[in-house]
Amino acid sequence: MEARIGVFICNCGGGMKNIDFDAAGAKVAKIRGVTCVNLISDLCLEEGTEKMAARIRAENLDKVVVAGCSPQFKEHVFRNVLENAGLDGHLLCMANIREQCSWAHDGDVTEKAVDLVKMAVYKARLLRPVEKQDIAVDRKVLVVGGGFSAVASALRLSRVGLRPTVLEKEAVLGTSSEELQRFYGFDVSSMIGAAEGDANIEVLTSARMTAAKGAAGDFLVTIMREGEEISRKYGAIVFATGYRTELALDSGLGLPAENEAVSGPKIVSQEQLFDMLNDPFTDTKPRTIGFVFGFSDENSRFPTLATLNNALAAKKEWDSEIYVFCRDVEVDSEGVEKLYREARECGVVFLKCEALPRIAVDNGRIAIEAEDVFLGEDTVVACDLLVAEELLFPTEGTAALSSLLNIRLDSRGFYQDENVHLYPVASERKGVFFVGGCRGDLDMGRVLTDISSAVMSIDKLLSSGTITAEIERVKADPQKCVACLTCIRVCPHGAVQLGRVDGGKEIAVIADLACDACGICAAVCPAKAIDFQGYRDDQLLAQIEAIGES
Amino acid sequence: MNGRIIAFCCEHSAYPAADLAGKLGLHYPETLRIIRVPCAGRVDVIHMLRALEKGASAVLVLGCEDGACHHITGNIRARERVKHCDMLLREIGIDGRPVVMFNLSPNAPHKFVKAANEITKIIKESREAR
Ligand SMILES: Cc1cc2nc3c(=O)[nH]c(=O)nc-3n(C[C@H](O)[C@H](O)[C@H](O)COP(=O)(O)OP(=O)(O)OC[C@H]3O[C@@H](n4cnc5c(N)ncnc54)[C@H](O)[C@@H]3O)c2cc1C
Ligand code: SF4
Ligand code: SF4
């Protein structure tokens, strides 16, 4: 049966002056398969959509083409119109005659507009509906890690009515959060107390995740705890595994490799300095302290924060003279601009250097030599204490953990923080999120933002207990699939697995909830077994056909 | 299809970049025909070859910038496929119509226009050379 395609052409309230709509309409009416052409201005406004729905019903249309603005802009509106008129939203195809035709060219573009509509009509003929279904999901969430981010996430998840499990590899929660507590005033221990006392939150310590499979809403996770293997189902997984730091001793910073080799003067990390400052029994009072940071990494948010806090404390406790050698003071975290100003006001000297400072031990003191770009001359400072550059690394085991779920790490080994298209806390796999230090250089303000974003996404995903999924929009044909595994290897979202449908042979089975509809599998499948409604081969080729005829 | 250029544009970068070019009134040759795809990685050799078979004067595949593909590896796969297709065409010695991949971000309309202009220039030059 020939399709009944209705074309709706919108002039965008007169916003496309270089198209002759009457002439275009007349030409479009002659395209094969077009049942009716409707010129309606302001199609996306209420009056327009009502007229459109009425025409769909009156003409008994089974496919719809809308010619007007970009589908990026209003496709969802017109899909709704179809749904309201009793048609599946996937039976719509749009011709972008505004952004990519009228507005992109000078002079009359009626002919091009007709071409674009023709492409859409040719594709529309081949469209098929996509079934929707509510799929039940698990409301439990696994939070891997037991630091500040993990505990705060669990508390928030519990508050929105979900059921988190906190999985920490150490015997107690919060082992790496002590400095946060003592120095930055975050009350981590009462947070941990609250989490441990929360009936919705399960805490598993000395435990590790050893295997995981499944997809958003339905992950099956294996946990090893004190030699015992536990299997659990989770709707979502949050990684909050933190970071670790290392003193950049012999990494080309010109520092003496062995700390002990320097007798008298000392080279310490931010954390060691912090401990010295908080040691009530010490009588060391370094007269001059030098800080060096920001030469090994583009980001210097952490070191900026640590330096400012420590420098202020050292001024207060010891009244030391303080020199900071750095490339950039990064003050874009909350409150840091103020800290920086305070530090300057109480006499901390900042030297901006492009090149790495040269460091030598001289007469029992440490000499730091560098060219300040503003002064334009070499400055030498002799210190009693050097707070050296620290490097930031992902927690050990991050790579192994990510490979369990086939998740990529960024160029520094952290969970992806570089891909601008992925929502910062979301991974390429639906239902898997990252928060906190495991994403790299994060201050507490950003960690809190992360937690909110992740909890919000998880709430949206799981709170109703079901997710509406498009069923088999992308599907491998059991007759054609030869189980070559190519699609399983290439799917960037881990959505394909080998399985049996109705007890038949093993074939590629695509998890509807995990699939992000990219079509990469459809392109690589050597058997051309994968159909992707909306972007099937024949639907793409039909558009080329239309261009060929014009 | 006299001189049409077929551009496969991914909906995360290239397609919105083309939209933005229109919004900003940055003009490019009218011969360009855009086919929207969810990811550059969806475009297969068959699509590029069919476009040439039907008379396109060039085929463009436009995807996200390196390291910023919404589908992680889609743009890399697309580039390899475009290379492969180009190699096939050279091997069999067809008339040298270009098949080219460009990377851009959704907020780079000027890059979109540059790609369209560049390919138009290449077509013109290769036509003159013949
Ligand atoms: C020197 C320095 C100074 C800083 N100064 C400031 C500052 O002034 N202001 C500020 O806002 N922020 C500051 N920060 C940043 C702040 O400390 C971090 O943003 C915050 O601690 C991140 O918390 P987290 O929970 O993500 O990671 P962490 O606190 O590191 O917690 C991670 C937890 O996960 C556990 N874990 C790891 N791997 C696994 C696994 N495979 N299975 C189970 N559990 C696992 C670990 O044992 C640990 O308990 C500073 C950081 C440093 C290094
Ligand atoms: S690539 Fe094609 S043939 Fe191979 S497993 Fe996937 S669907 Fe089957
Ligand atoms: S369309 Fe993309 S996300 Fe979906 S199964 Fe295929 S490769 Fe995976």
Short mmCIF file of C-alpha atoms and ligand atoms in Angstrom, two decimals, chain A residues 144-150 167-170 175-177 179-180 184 207-208 240-243 245 270 302 305-306 309 395 401 435-438 442-445 447, ligand 1:
data_model
loop_
_atom_site.label_atom_id
_atom_site.label_comp_id
_atom_site.label_asym_id
_atom_site.label_seq_id
_atom_site.Cartn_x
_atom_site.Cartn_y
_atom_site.Cartn_z
CA VAL A 144 32.03 2.61 44.88
CA GLY A 145 34.36 4.41 47.30
CA GLY A 146 33.95 5.56 50.88
CA GLY A 147 35.35 9.08 50.95
CA PHE A 148 33.59 12.41 51.15
CA SER A 149 32.00 12.12 47.70
CA ALA A 150 30.74 8.60 48.25
CA LEU A 167 31.39 -0.03 48.94
CA GLU A 168 34.77 0.87 50.48
CA LYS A 169 37.96 -1.11 50.01
CA GLU A 170 39.44 -0.07 53.37
CA THR A 175 40.31 7.21 55.59
CA SER A 176 41.41 9.80 53.06
CA SER A 177 39.08 12.52 54.28
CA GLU A 179 42.61 16.42 56.11
CA LEU A 180 39.31 17.70 54.80
CA TYR A 184 38.90 22.64 55.63
CA ALA A 207 34.94 -4.87 49.97
CA ARG A 208 35.65 -4.62 46.27
CA ALA A 240 33.67 7.95 43.83
CA THR A 241 37.10 6.42 44.13
CA GLY A 242 39.10 9.61 44.58
CA TYR A 243 42.69 10.47 43.68
CA THR A 245 49.05 12.63 45.22
CA GLN A 270 51.44 19.99 51.35
CA PHE A 302 44.36 21.70 43.97
CA LEU A 305 44.02 25.80 47.24
CA ALA A 306 46.49 23.84 49.30
CA ASN A 309 45.50 27.52 52.97
CA THR A 395 43.61 5.96 42.87
CA LEU A 401 37.79 -1.04 37.93
CA VAL A 435 31.75 12.03 41.14
CA GLY A 436 34.55 13.72 43.02
CA GLY A 437 38.30 13.32 42.89
CA CYS A 438 38.17 10.36 40.50
CA LEU A 442 38.22 18.95 41.73
CA ASP A 443 37.77 21.24 44.70
CA MET A 444 35.00 20.68 47.22
CA GLY A 445 32.62 23.12 45.56
CA VAL A 447 32.54 17.89 44.17
C1 LIG C 1 46.85 18.80 48.82
C2 LIG C 1 45.38 18.97 48.60
C3 LIG C 1 44.74 20.11 49.05
C4 LIG C 1 43.39 20.31 48.85
N1 LIG C 1 42.84 21.47 49.29
C5 LIG C 1 41.53 21.70 49.12
C6 LIG C 1 40.92 22.92 49.59
O1 LIG C 1 41.58 23.76 50.19
N2 LIG C 1 39.60 23.12 49.36
C7 LIG C 1 38.84 22.19 48.68
O2 LIG C 1 37.66 22.44 48.47
N3 LIG C 1 39.36 21.01 48.23
C8 LIG C 1 40.68 20.74 48.43
N4 LIG C 1 41.22 19.55 47.99
C9 LIG C 1 40.36 18.61 47.25
C10 LIG C 1 39.52 17.62 48.10
O3 LIG C 1 40.33 16.97 49.04
C11 LIG C 1 38.91 16.57 47.16
O4 LIG C 1 38.13 17.21 46.19
C12 LIG C 1 38.00 15.55 47.87
O5 LIG C 1 38.70 14.89 48.88
C13 LIG C 1 37.50 14.51 46.92
O6 LIG C 1 36.74 13.53 47.63
P1 LIG C 1 36.48 12.08 47.07
O7 LIG C 1 35.49 11.41 47.98
O8 LIG C 1 36.15 12.19 45.64
O9 LIG C 1 37.87 11.28 47.15
P2 LIG C 1 38.63 10.63 48.41
O10 LIG C 1 38.44 11.48 49.60
O11 LIG C 1 40.00 10.35 47.93
O12 LIG C 1 37.87 9.25 48.65
C14 LIG C 1 37.96 8.09 47.82
C15 LIG C 1 37.61 6.84 48.61
O13 LIG C 1 37.39 5.74 47.73
C16 LIG C 1 38.06 4.58 48.23
N5 LIG C 1 38.35 3.71 47.07
C17 LIG C 1 39.26 3.93 46.10
N6 LIG C 1 39.27 2.91 45.21
C18 LIG C 1 38.33 2.04 45.62
C19 LIG C 1 37.85 0.80 45.11
N7 LIG C 1 38.35 0.26 44.00
N8 LIG C 1 36.87 0.16 45.76
C20 LIG C 1 36.34 0.70 46.90
N9 LIG C 1 36.77 1.85 47.44
C21 LIG C 1 37.75 2.53 46.81
C22 LIG C 1 39.26 5.11 48.93
O14 LIG C 1 39.77 4.19 49.88
C23 LIG C 1 38.70 6.40 49.58
O15 LIG C 1 38.14 6.13 50.84
C24 LIG C 1 42.61 19.33 48.19
C25 LIG C 1 43.24 18.15 47.74
C26 LIG C 1 44.61 17.97 47.93
C27 LIG C 1 45.27 16.73 47.40
#
